[in-house]
Amino acid sequence: ISACLVGSEMCIRDRIYRSKYGIKRVFRREISMQLHGSGRINSQGHLEIGGVDTCSLVEKYGSPLFVYDEGLIRDQCRRFHKALSKSGLDYHISYASKAFICKELVRIMKEEDMGLDVVSVGELYNALSVDFDSQKIHLHGNNKTEYEIGYALEKNIGCFVVDSLAEVERIDSIGGQMGKRAKALLRVTPGVEAHTHEFITTGNTDSKFGLNIDNGQAREGVEAILRAENIDLIGLHFHIGSQIFGTEGSQAAIKKVFVWLKDLKEDLDFEAKILNIGGGFGIRYTDEDISYPIEDALEEIITCLKESARSQGLSIPQLWLEPGRSIVGEAGYTLYRVGTIKEIPGIRTYVSIDGGMSDHIRTALYGAKYEVALANRMNEKDASLVTIAGKCCESGDLIAKDVRIPEAKIGDILVVACTGAYHYSMASNYNLMQKPAVVFVRGGKDKIVIKRESLEDLIKNQV
Ligand code: PLP
């Protein structure tokens, strides 16, 4: 039993989605894990991804190990392209690199005709290291340093997403010194916030990101950029939240922005050529996350965009998106070895694995929930209720609380699904844990894309 308890309408929508987009659930009596993309159980009862047995991957590369279903990453990019291209709008999709970046992923983004959203000189450097077209990159950040701005100008990035009044001056002055003209979107906060299943309209003035429409700062930002000698204002940006299901929040934000844009047109003769509405499309970590297909969401957003422009008498801007989680989240799995099993009679059983909050921080950070299974015993009955614990020195270092798996044994391979986004990219060396290796699988082949950190790597910058 699972999503059907949430509500009949959601349940029907969820079932249609599953059958339309091929999400499989392993139908055992007491079930644990949904399999996305190419995930399946092979004849040995092992989890297989991209045609590769995940247990053999652990034998080959060790654990913990991140495994990505490359085919699923590519499919997600194609779903966005397909939905947007049929709308007839001019559009641009930038993958939000903060979700996960490495050279191989950048190469894939290039092949899938995606742009890149980067938030630091580090992400920009990583993108450029494999000759990604700098014109298809935009730079975010609420405190871009002079070094970052200079570097981005030197590399001729497509545009800056300007976040503050101070930044307008900074870009203008550095651009002037370098003899470069920058293109910019202004990041605004439209007074709408959305997270998972809900959205709220808020004052939204208390955010470190962007300039607020209601208190007049966003307008000051527009005026400042229009006055700047070395910056061209080409549009606006907002991002109302992450892991969102449904489009009510995005639609409310779009409508609000267009009302404001009408004033800007009348008062300042400014028209946005581009409207970037950020990322935030939700993914199915567990059955509590009710499906909202990208295709349906985009259709609703595009209709709202066209209607809002029409009702304000404005032309329809290019639509830009910055999905991160929805491109890589469901494609990623983490594999661990079970090391210690401790039963506290009458209380709980802890199953400890060889990684932890150093490679999986979201559960400790904000209680994020995940589905887990034993990758080497996928067909066995989920017989025990356990808590999966990491090996870092924090009691809160948990991977999943009160989950059902088969009776675990030392040496089993525990798999955590949906770890493709904000896992490796948020990994740390806490407790001097070595960051795991990352492997991409597709068509029965595996390739290592990030090596496991060595002990030497851990101390190489120490003097
Ligand atoms: N754009 C901006 C400005 C963001 O802050 C984020 C996430 O924090 C994203 C895009 C990507 O969001 P998601 O991974 O939820 O698609």
Short mmCIF file of C-alpha atoms and ligand atoms in Angstrom, two decimals:
data_model
loop_
_atom_site.label_atom_id
_atom_site.label_comp_id
_atom_site.label_asym_id
_atom_site.label_seq_id
_atom_site.Cartn_x
_atom_site.Cartn_y
_atom_site.Cartn_z
CA ILE A 1 0.00 0.00 0.00
CA SER A 2 1.33 3.37 -0.80
CA ALA A 3 0.27 6.49 -2.65
CA CYS A 4 -3.32 5.30 -2.90
CA LEU A 5 -3.87 6.43 0.67
CA VAL A 6 -3.22 10.04 -0.20
CA GLY A 7 -6.41 10.84 -2.05
CA SER A 8 -8.35 9.31 -4.87
CA GLU A 9 -7.71 12.05 -7.43
CA MET A 10 -4.00 12.04 -6.71
CA CYS A 11 -4.05 8.28 -6.80
CA ILE A 12 -5.54 8.16 -10.28
CA ARG A 13 -3.15 10.78 -11.56
CA ASP A 14 -0.29 8.87 -9.96
CA ARG A 15 -1.27 5.60 -11.62
CA ILE A 16 -1.60 7.24 -15.03
CA TYR A 17 1.82 8.77 -14.56
CA ARG A 18 3.39 5.48 -13.55
CA SER A 19 2.01 3.67 -16.56
CA LYS A 20 2.74 6.56 -18.95
CA TYR A 21 6.34 7.06 -17.84
CA GLY A 22 7.14 3.47 -16.97
CA ILE A 23 7.85 3.77 -13.25
CA LYS A 24 7.95 0.27 -11.91
CA ARG A 25 7.31 -0.77 -8.38
CA VAL A 26 8.64 -4.02 -7.15
CA PHE A 27 5.38 -5.73 -6.32
CA ARG A 28 6.17 -7.84 -3.31
CA ARG A 29 3.90 -8.18 -0.31
CA GLU A 30 5.52 -5.47 1.75
CA ILE A 31 7.25 -3.34 -0.69
CA SER A 32 10.04 -0.90 -0.39
CA MET A 33 11.54 0.58 -3.50
CA GLN A 34 10.25 2.03 -6.73
CA LEU A 35 12.55 1.60 -9.69
CA HIS A 36 12.98 4.44 -12.12
CA GLY A 37 14.36 4.36 -15.65
CA SER A 38 16.27 1.20 -16.48
CA GLY A 39 16.20 -0.17 -12.90
CA ARG A 40 15.15 -3.84 -12.71
CA ILE A 41 15.75 -7.00 -10.74
CA ASN A 42 17.91 -9.51 -12.61
CA SER A 43 17.76 -13.29 -12.58
CA GLN A 44 20.07 -13.42 -9.54
CA GLY A 45 17.68 -11.24 -7.58
CA HIS A 46 20.13 -8.33 -7.74
CA LEU A 47 19.35 -4.74 -8.56
CA GLU A 48 20.41 -3.96 -12.10
CA ILE A 49 20.70 -0.43 -13.50
CA GLY A 50 21.50 0.40 -17.11
CA GLY A 51 21.88 -3.32 -17.76
CA VAL A 52 24.64 -3.61 -15.11
CA ASP A 53 24.43 -5.66 -11.91
CA THR A 54 24.92 -3.19 -9.06
CA CYS A 55 26.51 -5.86 -6.84
CA SER A 56 29.20 -6.41 -9.45
CA LEU A 57 29.80 -2.65 -9.45
CA VAL A 58 30.48 -2.75 -5.71
CA GLU A 59 32.88 -5.65 -6.25
CA LYS A 60 34.65 -3.68 -8.96
CA TYR A 61 34.74 -0.16 -7.49
CA GLY A 62 34.18 -0.68 -3.76
CA SER A 63 31.67 1.14 -1.57
CA PRO A 64 30.12 3.56 -0.92
CA LEU A 65 29.43 4.07 -4.60
CA PHE A 66 27.19 6.43 -6.53
CA VAL A 67 25.67 4.89 -9.64
CA TYR A 68 23.83 6.94 -12.27
CA ASP A 69 21.47 5.66 -14.92
CA GLU A 70 22.80 7.71 -17.84
CA GLY A 71 19.87 6.80 -20.06
CA LEU A 72 17.45 8.26 -17.54
CA ILE A 73 19.40 11.53 -17.32
CA ARG A 74 19.23 11.86 -21.09
CA ASP A 75 15.53 10.94 -21.13
CA GLN A 76 14.75 13.66 -18.61
CA CYS A 77 16.51 16.29 -20.74
CA ARG A 78 14.57 15.08 -23.77
CA ARG A 79 11.25 15.26 -21.95
CA PHE A 80 11.87 18.94 -21.18
CA HIS A 81 12.89 19.65 -24.78
CA LYS A 82 9.94 17.81 -26.23
CA ALA A 83 7.39 19.52 -24.02
CA LEU A 84 8.85 22.97 -24.68
CA SER A 85 9.46 22.59 -28.40
CA LYS A 86 5.86 21.65 -29.05
CA SER A 87 4.71 24.87 -27.34
CA GLY A 88 6.09 26.99 -30.18
CA LEU A 89 7.79 29.29 -27.63
CA ASP A 90 11.41 30.32 -27.78
CA TYR A 91 12.98 28.54 -24.85
CA HIS A 92 16.28 27.62 -23.22
CA ILE A 93 16.81 24.93 -20.60
CA SER A 94 19.80 25.20 -18.33
CA TYR A 95 20.67 22.30 -16.10
CA ALA A 96 21.25 23.54 -12.53
CA SER A 97 24.76 22.23 -11.91
CA LYS A 98 24.45 22.58 -8.14
CA ALA A 99 22.40 19.35 -8.16
CA PHE A 100 25.47 17.41 -9.37
CA ILE A 101 28.29 18.31 -11.71
CA CYS A 102 31.26 16.48 -13.15
CA LYS A 103 32.99 16.53 -16.53
CA GLU A 104 31.04 13.59 -17.91
CA LEU A 105 27.72 15.12 -16.93
CA VAL A 106 28.70 18.38 -18.61
CA ARG A 107 29.53 16.42 -21.79
CA ILE A 108 26.11 14.79 -21.62
CA MET A 109 24.42 18.16 -21.15
CA LYS A 110 26.26 19.40 -24.21
CA GLU A 111 25.05 16.42 -26.24
CA GLU A 112 21.50 16.92 -24.99
CA ASP A 113 21.53 20.59 -26.04
CA MET A 114 21.18 21.92 -22.51
CA GLY A 115 22.59 25.15 -21.11
CA LEU A 116 24.16 25.33 -17.66
CA ASP A 117 23.26 27.32 -14.58
CA VAL A 118 26.35 27.74 -12.39
CA VAL A 119 26.60 29.39 -9.00
CA SER A 120 30.32 29.72 -8.46
CA VAL A 121 33.59 30.06 -10.25
CA GLY A 122 34.16 26.39 -9.35
CA GLU A 123 31.10 25.19 -11.24
CA LEU A 124 31.98 27.51 -14.11
CA TYR A 125 35.52 26.16 -14.24
CA ASN A 126 34.21 22.57 -14.21
CA ALA A 127 31.90 23.34 -17.14
CA LEU A 128 34.61 25.06 -19.16
CA SER A 129 37.10 22.26 -18.47
CA VAL A 130 35.33 20.19 -21.12
CA ASP A 131 34.82 23.09 -23.54
CA PHE A 132 31.19 23.74 -22.78
CA ASP A 133 30.00 26.74 -24.81
CA SER A 134 30.33 29.64 -22.36
CA GLN A 135 27.52 31.51 -24.11
CA LYS A 136 25.14 28.81 -22.88
CA ILE A 137 26.12 29.36 -19.25
CA HIS A 138 24.64 31.82 -16.78
CA LEU A 139 26.04 32.68 -13.38
CA HIS A 140 23.97 32.90 -10.22
CA GLY A 141 24.95 33.91 -6.69
CA ASN A 142 23.93 36.38 -4.01
CA ASN A 143 27.53 37.40 -3.42
CA LYS A 144 29.51 37.05 -6.61
CA THR A 145 33.05 38.11 -5.87
CA GLU A 146 35.05 40.49 -8.03
CA TYR A 147 37.18 37.53 -9.01
CA GLU A 148 34.11 35.53 -10.11
CA ILE A 149 32.68 38.43 -12.08
CA GLY A 150 36.02 39.10 -13.79
CA TYR A 151 36.50 35.41 -14.59
CA ALA A 152 32.96 35.09 -15.99
CA LEU A 153 33.42 38.22 -18.14
CA GLU A 154 36.77 37.00 -19.41
CA LYS A 155 35.17 33.68 -20.40
CA ASN A 156 32.26 35.48 -22.12
CA ILE A 157 29.44 33.69 -20.31
CA GLY A 158 25.94 34.08 -21.70
CA CYS A 159 24.62 36.19 -18.87
CA PHE A 160 24.69 37.04 -15.17
CA VAL A 161 21.67 36.62 -12.95
CA VAL A 162 22.03 39.84 -11.00
CA ASP A 163 21.02 39.40 -7.39
CA SER A 164 21.53 42.77 -5.69
CA LEU A 165 22.02 46.49 -6.20
CA ALA A 166 25.66 46.20 -5.11
CA GLU A 167 26.24 43.63 -7.81
CA VAL A 168 24.99 45.98 -10.52
CA GLU A 169 27.75 48.44 -9.61
CA ARG A 170 30.32 45.66 -9.33
CA ILE A 171 29.61 44.17 -12.75
CA ASP A 172 29.36 47.59 -14.35
CA SER A 173 32.67 48.73 -12.98
CA ILE A 174 34.59 45.50 -13.68
CA GLY A 175 33.06 45.34 -17.16
CA GLY A 176 34.20 48.94 -17.74
CA GLN A 177 37.77 48.14 -16.64
CA MET A 178 37.89 45.07 -18.88
CA GLY A 179 36.18 46.69 -21.85
CA LYS A 180 33.41 44.05 -21.70
CA ARG A 181 29.64 44.36 -21.85
CA ALA A 182 27.64 41.98 -19.67
CA LYS A 183 24.17 40.66 -20.31
CA ALA A 184 21.94 40.31 -17.24
CA LEU A 185 18.72 38.90 -15.93
CA LEU A 186 17.55 40.49 -12.70
CA ARG A 187 16.53 38.02 -10.00
CA VAL A 188 13.30 39.11 -8.34
CA THR A 189 11.25 37.72 -5.47
CA PRO A 190 7.63 37.82 -6.54
CA GLY A 191 6.10 37.16 -3.12
CA VAL A 192 5.33 33.50 -3.76
CA GLU A 193 6.98 30.53 -2.12
CA ALA A 194 6.40 26.88 -3.00
CA HIS A 195 7.67 23.70 -1.45
CA THR A 196 6.53 20.20 -2.27
CA HIS A 197 2.75 20.10 -2.23
CA GLU A 198 2.01 23.63 -1.11
CA PHE A 199 2.54 27.17 -2.08
CA ILE A 200 2.02 30.32 -0.12
CA THR A 201 2.06 33.94 -1.06
CA THR A 202 4.39 35.76 1.27
CA GLY A 203 5.92 39.15 1.64
CA ASN A 204 9.07 37.33 0.63
CA THR A 205 11.09 40.40 1.56
CA ASP A 206 13.19 38.31 3.95
CA SER A 207 15.28 36.40 1.44
CA LYS A 208 18.97 36.56 0.79
CA PHE A 209 18.25 36.05 -2.91
CA GLY A 210 17.02 38.62 -5.37
CA LEU A 211 15.18 41.89 -5.08
CA ASN A 212 11.62 42.17 -3.93
CA ILE A 213 8.90 43.44 -6.25
CA ASP A 214 6.55 44.67 -3.50
CA ASN A 215 8.99 46.84 -1.59
CA GLY A 216 10.28 48.60 -4.70
CA GLN A 217 13.82 47.20 -4.61
CA ALA A 218 13.30 45.14 -7.76
CA ARG A 219 12.34 48.29 -9.59
CA GLU A 220 15.43 50.06 -8.27
CA GLY A 221 17.40 47.12 -9.64
CA VAL A 222 15.85 47.47 -13.09
CA GLU A 223 16.54 51.20 -13.11
CA ALA A 224 20.13 50.71 -11.95
CA ILE A 225 20.86 48.18 -14.68
CA LEU A 226 19.22 50.34 -17.34
CA ARG A 227 21.50 53.19 -16.22
CA ALA A 228 24.63 51.03 -16.16
CA GLU A 229 26.99 51.66 -19.05
CA ASN A 230 28.31 48.14 -19.35
CA ILE A 231 25.26 45.95 -18.70
CA ASP A 232 22.32 45.04 -20.93
CA LEU A 233 19.18 43.98 -19.09
CA ILE A 234 17.68 41.15 -21.13
CA GLY A 235 15.10 39.81 -18.71
CA LEU A 236 13.99 38.66 -15.29
CA HIS A 237 14.49 35.59 -13.13
CA PHE A 238 12.65 34.05 -10.22
CA HIS A 239 12.86 30.69 -8.44
CA ILE A 240 10.08 30.07 -5.97
CA GLY A 241 11.27 26.83 -4.38
CA SER A 242 12.27 23.23 -4.88
CA GLN A 243 10.69 19.78 -4.93
CA ILE A 244 7.41 21.34 -6.06
CA PHE A 245 4.44 19.32 -7.28
CA GLY A 246 1.83 21.32 -9.14
CA THR A 247 2.07 24.72 -10.78
CA GLU A 248 -0.16 26.97 -8.69
CA GLY A 249 2.85 28.76 -7.23
CA SER A 250 4.59 29.25 -10.58
CA GLN A 251 1.39 30.51 -12.13
CA ALA A 252 0.81 32.98 -9.31
CA ALA A 253 4.38 34.25 -9.70
CA ILE A 254 4.11 34.58 -13.48
CA LYS A 255 0.87 36.55 -13.22
CA LYS A 256 2.37 38.88 -10.64
CA VAL A 257 5.51 39.46 -12.68
CA PHE A 258 3.50 40.36 -15.78
CA VAL A 259 1.41 42.92 -13.93
CA TRP A 260 4.69 44.46 -12.78
CA LEU A 261 6.24 44.21 -16.25
CA LYS A 262 3.36 46.25 -17.62
CA ASP A 263 4.30 49.09 -15.25
CA LEU A 264 7.93 48.79 -16.27
CA LYS A 265 6.95 49.04 -19.92
CA GLU A 266 4.83 52.13 -19.33
CA ASP A 267 7.22 53.90 -16.96
CA LEU A 268 10.66 52.85 -18.18
CA ASP A 269 9.99 51.46 -21.65
CA PHE A 270 11.57 48.19 -20.50
CA GLU A 271 10.36 44.89 -21.91
CA ALA A 272 11.80 41.54 -20.78
CA LYS A 273 13.06 39.44 -23.68
CA ILE A 274 13.53 36.52 -21.29
CA LEU A 275 11.65 35.20 -18.29
CA ASN A 276 13.61 32.57 -16.36
CA ILE A 277 11.34 30.77 -13.88
CA GLY A 278 14.08 28.69 -12.21
CA GLY A 279 13.87 25.00 -11.39
CA GLY A 280 12.04 23.13 -8.65
CA PHE A 281 10.19 20.30 -10.43
CA GLY A 282 9.56 17.59 -7.84
CA ILE A 283 10.77 14.00 -8.00
CA ARG A 284 9.56 10.80 -6.36
CA TYR A 285 11.84 10.08 -3.44
CA THR A 286 9.16 7.92 -1.83
CA ASP A 287 5.53 7.09 -2.35
CA GLU A 288 4.64 10.16 -0.31
CA ASP A 289 5.73 12.24 -3.30
CA ILE A 290 2.79 12.38 -5.63
CA SER A 291 3.59 12.40 -9.30
CA TYR A 292 3.32 15.58 -11.25
CA PRO A 293 4.58 14.94 -14.76
CA ILE A 294 6.91 17.56 -16.19
CA GLU A 295 4.80 17.57 -19.36
CA ASP A 296 1.63 18.52 -17.50
CA ALA A 297 3.43 21.14 -15.43
CA LEU A 298 5.00 22.74 -18.48
CA GLU A 299 1.74 22.83 -20.37
CA GLU A 300 0.09 24.69 -17.50
CA ILE A 301 3.01 27.07 -17.10
CA ILE A 302 3.17 27.85 -20.82
CA THR A 303 -0.56 28.49 -21.02
CA CYS A 304 -0.27 30.85 -18.06
CA LEU A 305 2.72 32.63 -19.61
CA LYS A 306 0.93 33.22 -22.90
CA GLU A 307 -2.27 34.31 -21.19
CA SER A 308 -0.47 36.66 -18.79
CA ALA A 309 1.44 38.34 -21.62
CA ARG A 310 -1.74 38.69 -23.66
CA SER A 311 -3.77 40.14 -20.80
CA GLN A 312 -1.10 42.77 -20.07
CA GLY A 313 -0.64 43.60 -23.76
CA LEU A 314 3.01 42.48 -23.71
CA SER A 315 4.90 40.22 -26.06
CA ILE A 316 5.70 36.69 -24.91
CA PRO A 317 9.27 36.47 -23.65
CA GLN A 318 11.61 33.52 -24.16
CA LEU A 319 10.96 30.97 -21.43
CA TRP A 320 14.06 29.81 -19.57
CA LEU A 321 14.15 26.97 -17.05
CA GLU A 322 16.78 25.72 -14.61
CA PRO A 323 15.86 22.18 -13.57
CA GLY A 324 18.39 20.32 -11.42
CA ARG A 325 16.85 17.62 -9.26
CA SER A 326 14.37 16.54 -11.97
CA ILE A 327 17.22 15.86 -14.41
CA VAL A 328 19.52 13.78 -12.20
CA GLY A 329 17.69 12.96 -8.95
CA GLU A 330 15.88 9.76 -9.85
CA ALA A 331 18.80 8.55 -11.96
CA GLY A 332 21.15 8.25 -8.97
CA TYR A 333 21.54 5.45 -6.44
CA THR A 334 23.99 5.03 -3.57
CA LEU A 335 25.35 1.60 -2.73
CA TYR A 336 26.80 0.81 0.68
CA ARG A 337 28.04 -2.28 2.52
CA VAL A 338 26.28 -3.24 5.71
CA GLY A 339 28.88 -3.41 8.47
CA THR A 340 27.26 -3.50 11.90
CA ILE A 341 23.80 -4.53 13.01
CA LYS A 342 22.70 -3.58 16.50
CA GLU A 343 19.38 -4.60 17.96
CA ILE A 344 18.20 -2.70 21.02
CA PRO A 345 15.49 -5.03 22.33
CA GLY A 346 12.06 -3.45 22.30
CA ILE A 347 13.40 -0.24 20.82
CA ARG A 348 14.95 -0.49 17.37
CA THR A 349 17.53 -2.18 15.19
CA TYR A 350 20.28 -0.06 13.70
CA VAL A 351 21.83 -1.27 10.46
CA SER A 352 25.05 0.68 9.96
CA ILE A 353 26.60 1.19 6.55
CA ASP A 354 30.05 2.31 5.37
CA GLY A 355 29.04 5.86 4.41
CA GLY A 356 26.82 8.42 6.07
CA MET A 357 26.09 12.11 6.30
CA SER A 358 29.36 12.82 4.49
CA ASP A 359 27.76 11.49 1.28
CA HIS A 360 24.09 11.70 2.30
CA ILE A 361 23.36 14.90 4.19
CA ARG A 362 19.72 15.59 3.30
CA THR A 363 18.25 13.27 5.93
CA ALA A 364 20.33 14.71 8.77
CA LEU A 365 19.84 18.24 7.45
CA TYR A 366 16.08 18.31 6.99
CA GLY A 367 14.68 14.87 7.60
CA ALA A 368 14.44 13.96 3.91
CA LYS A 369 13.01 10.48 3.37
CA TYR A 370 14.37 7.78 1.08
CA GLU A 371 13.51 4.28 -0.04
CA VAL A 372 16.11 1.60 0.60
CA ALA A 373 16.55 -2.06 -0.29
CA LEU A 374 19.18 -4.77 -0.22
CA ALA A 375 20.60 -4.72 -3.75
CA ASN A 376 21.87 -8.30 -3.42
CA ARG A 377 18.53 -9.69 -2.20
CA MET A 378 15.86 -7.74 -4.05
CA ASN A 379 13.36 -10.60 -4.21
CA GLU A 380 13.35 -11.37 -0.51
CA LYS A 381 10.52 -10.41 1.75
CA ASP A 382 10.90 -7.19 3.73
CA ALA A 383 10.87 -8.88 7.09
CA SER A 384 12.34 -6.36 9.50
CA LEU A 385 11.80 -2.79 10.51
CA VAL A 386 15.16 -1.06 10.86
CA THR A 387 16.89 2.29 10.94
CA ILE A 388 19.79 2.73 8.56
CA ALA A 389 22.62 4.59 10.25
CA GLY A 390 25.70 6.23 8.79
CA LYS A 391 29.15 5.86 10.32
CA CYS A 392 29.82 9.53 11.10
CA CYS A 393 30.13 10.79 14.64
CA GLU A 394 26.68 12.36 14.99
CA SER A 395 23.64 10.60 16.43
CA GLY A 396 21.61 12.33 13.73
CA ASP A 397 23.63 10.64 11.00
CA LEU A 398 20.75 8.54 9.70
CA ILE A 399 19.98 7.54 6.13
CA ALA A 400 16.46 6.22 6.63
CA LYS A 401 14.41 5.78 9.79
CA ASP A 402 12.00 2.90 10.42
CA VAL A 403 12.14 1.28 7.00
CA ARG A 404 11.43 -2.30 6.01
CA ILE A 405 14.11 -4.44 4.40
CA PRO A 406 14.83 -8.17 4.41
CA GLU A 407 16.65 -9.42 7.52
CA ALA A 408 20.02 -7.68 7.00
CA LYS A 409 23.34 -9.50 7.28
CA ILE A 410 26.84 -8.13 7.54
CA GLY A 411 28.21 -7.75 4.02
CA ASP A 412 24.84 -7.10 2.37
CA ILE A 413 24.69 -4.27 -0.14
CA LEU A 414 22.25 -1.59 0.85
CA VAL A 415 20.93 0.64 -1.91
CA VAL A 416 19.36 4.05 -1.41
CA ALA A 417 17.31 5.28 -4.37
CA CYS A 418 16.90 8.81 -5.72
CA THR A 419 20.26 10.10 -4.57
CA GLY A 420 21.28 11.69 -7.86
CA ALA A 421 20.68 15.29 -6.79
CA TYR A 422 22.25 17.20 -3.89
CA HIS A 423 24.18 14.19 -2.64
CA TYR A 424 27.60 14.05 -4.24
CA SER A 425 27.43 17.82 -4.73
CA MET A 426 26.79 18.29 -1.00
CA ALA A 427 29.29 15.63 0.09
CA SER A 428 31.91 16.62 2.64
CA ASN A 429 35.01 15.20 4.22
CA TYR A 430 33.51 15.27 7.71
CA ASN A 431 35.38 12.78 9.90
CA LEU A 432 37.86 12.76 7.01
CA MET A 433 35.62 10.40 5.11
CA GLN A 434 36.76 9.89 1.53
CA LYS A 435 34.24 11.03 -1.08
CA PRO A 436 32.87 7.97 -2.93
CA ALA A 437 33.47 7.11 -6.57
CA VAL A 438 30.76 7.86 -9.15
CA VAL A 439 29.94 5.48 -11.98
CA PHE A 440 27.62 6.00 -14.97
CA VAL A 441 25.89 2.94 -16.43
CA ARG A 442 24.14 2.53 -19.76
CA GLY A 443 23.49 -0.30 -22.21
CA GLY A 444 25.20 -2.91 -20.06
CA LYS A 445 28.43 -0.86 -19.71
CA ASP A 446 29.82 1.08 -16.79
CA LYS A 447 32.27 3.94 -16.73
CA ILE A 448 33.91 5.62 -13.79
CA VAL A 449 33.34 9.38 -13.95
CA ILE A 450 34.71 10.42 -10.55
CA LYS A 451 37.33 8.37 -8.74
CA ARG A 452 37.05 7.61 -5.05
CA GLU A 453 39.16 10.02 -3.01
CA SER A 454 42.39 8.53 -1.79
CA LEU A 455 43.87 9.03 1.66
CA GLU A 456 46.48 11.22 0.02
CA ASP A 457 43.69 13.37 -1.50
CA LEU A 458 42.43 14.01 2.01
CA ILE A 459 45.63 15.66 3.15
CA LYS A 460 47.07 17.01 -0.09
CA ASN A 461 46.35 20.66 0.74
CA GLN A 462 47.72 20.45 4.25
CA VAL A 463 51.09 22.03 4.96
N1 PLP B 1 17.62 27.67 -9.83
C1 PLP B 1 17.84 28.22 -8.63
C2 PLP B 1 18.01 29.68 -8.54
C3 PLP B 1 17.91 27.43 -7.48
O1 PLP B 1 18.15 27.99 -6.28
C4 PLP B 1 17.75 26.03 -7.60
C5 PLP B 1 17.84 25.15 -6.43
O2 PLP B 1 18.09 25.52 -5.33
C6 PLP B 1 17.54 25.49 -8.88
C7 PLP B 1 17.47 26.34 -9.97
C8 PLP B 1 17.36 24.02 -9.09
O3 PLP B 1 16.28 23.55 -8.40
P1 PLP B 1 15.83 22.03 -8.53
O4 PLP B 1 17.04 21.19 -8.33
O5 PLP B 1 14.83 21.86 -7.45
O6 PLP B 1 15.26 21.86 -9.91
#
